[in-house]
Amino acid sequence: MLFFTCMLIIIKSNYPKLLKIKYFILTMQQKEKFLYKHFHWILFFIEFILGCVIFYQGRKLGLFGLPKPGMDQHTILKTAIEISQGILPIPGKYLYSPSYTLFLALLAKISNLSLPLMRLLQLAISSLIPVMIYKTGIAAKIGHPASAIAGIVWI
């Protein structure tokens, strides 16, 4: 009986401290839930912001301009612009990926033929790759930490 009385006194005297510890633990659990719940957005924005920084720095240095004539990029982009204007390529003469060319044609139509905007839209879509890696890991039940590491490694 004396033991329980002593324990009650100790708990009562330390009750505010115990409440703070309990509050801290609950707060950490809430932060962890928030992080797990919104980690895909964090991955997306990190990838997108890093891509924008690289794009901005590259443009400042004169990179990421129009592709030079005779290169594959130039042919694909020219064909995509023609498709966005309603001109189809000659069957049998165009030997590049039709799905990527149609994707670029869609971007050209959306961006009103602005190459920098097309590249930013493509960057926004490709920024979903680490998100999909993370979500696939969660769906495969490999756990949040392993899924998060897999998404971060892609970046």
Tab-separated table of N, CA and C in Angstrom, residues 13 19 25 30 51-52 58 66 70 75 77 81 103 107-108 114 121-122 128 133 136:
chain	number	residue	atom	x	y	z
A	13	SER	N	3.154	14.571	-8.744
A	13	SER	CA	4.120	15.674	-8.770
A	13	SER	C	4.742	15.843	-10.153
A	19	LEU	N	2.503	14.954	-18.966
A	19	LEU	CA	1.609	15.467	-19.995
A	19	LEU	C	2.400	16.049	-21.165
A	25	ILE	N	4.961	13.153	-27.784
A	25	ILE	CA	4.844	11.889	-28.522
A	25	ILE	C	3.673	11.956	-29.492
A	30	GLN	N	1.617	12.745	-35.043
A	30	GLN	CA	0.826	13.513	-36.003
A	30	GLN	C	1.704	14.028	-37.136
A	51	GLY	N	14.492	20.617	-61.211
A	51	GLY	CA	14.439	20.684	-62.667
A	51	GLY	C	14.336	22.110	-63.174
A	52	CYS	N	13.543	22.936	-62.497
A	52	CYS	CA	13.411	24.342	-62.895
A	52	CYS	C	14.724	25.097	-62.712
A	58	GLY	N	20.576	26.473	-67.246
A	58	GLY	CA	20.926	26.090	-68.607
A	58	GLY	C	20.549	27.148	-69.626
A	66	LEU	N	16.619	25.894	-79.495
A	66	LEU	CA	16.026	25.060	-80.548
A	66	LEU	C	17.051	24.020	-81.005
A	70	GLY	N	18.848	18.737	-88.877
A	70	GLY	CA	19.582	17.512	-89.168
A	70	GLY	C	19.670	16.564	-87.983
A	75	THR	N	13.904	16.940	-86.028
A	75	THR	CA	12.897	16.259	-86.844
A	75	THR	C	11.653	15.929	-86.027
A	77	LEU	N	10.623	17.391	-83.201
A	77	LEU	CA	9.940	18.622	-82.809
A	77	LEU	C	9.208	19.246	-83.996
A	81	ILE	N	5.179	19.810	-84.199
A	81	ILE	CA	4.560	21.117	-84.472
A	81	ILE	C	3.625	21.016	-85.677
A	103	PHE	N	2.743	13.155	-78.104
A	103	PHE	CA	2.830	13.824	-76.804
A	103	PHE	C	3.389	15.234	-76.982
A	107	LEU	N	1.698	18.948	-76.279
A	107	LEU	CA	2.360	20.027	-75.535
A	107	LEU	C	2.486	21.287	-76.385
A	108	ALA	N	2.766	21.116	-77.676
A	108	ALA	CA	2.874	22.272	-78.574
A	108	ALA	C	1.536	22.990	-78.685
A	114	SER	N	5.362	27.431	-77.741
A	114	SER	CA	6.451	28.001	-76.939
A	114	SER	C	7.340	26.859	-76.447
A	121	LEU	N	6.368	22.030	-69.130
A	121	LEU	CA	5.255	21.084	-69.003
A	121	LEU	C	5.766	19.648	-68.980
A	122	GLN	N	6.758	19.374	-69.812
A	122	GLN	CA	7.355	18.038	-69.823
A	122	GLN	C	8.066	17.762	-68.496
A	128	LEU	N	6.544	13.533	-61.889
A	128	LEU	CA	5.658	12.533	-61.281
A	128	LEU	C	6.334	11.166	-61.143
A	133	ILE	N	7.008	6.053	-58.176
A	133	ILE	CA	7.872	5.053	-57.533
A	133	ILE	C	7.479	4.908	-56.070
A	136	THR	N	4.037	3.253	-55.789
A	136	THR	CA	4.133	1.830	-56.120
A	136	THR	C	4.702	1.052	-54.940
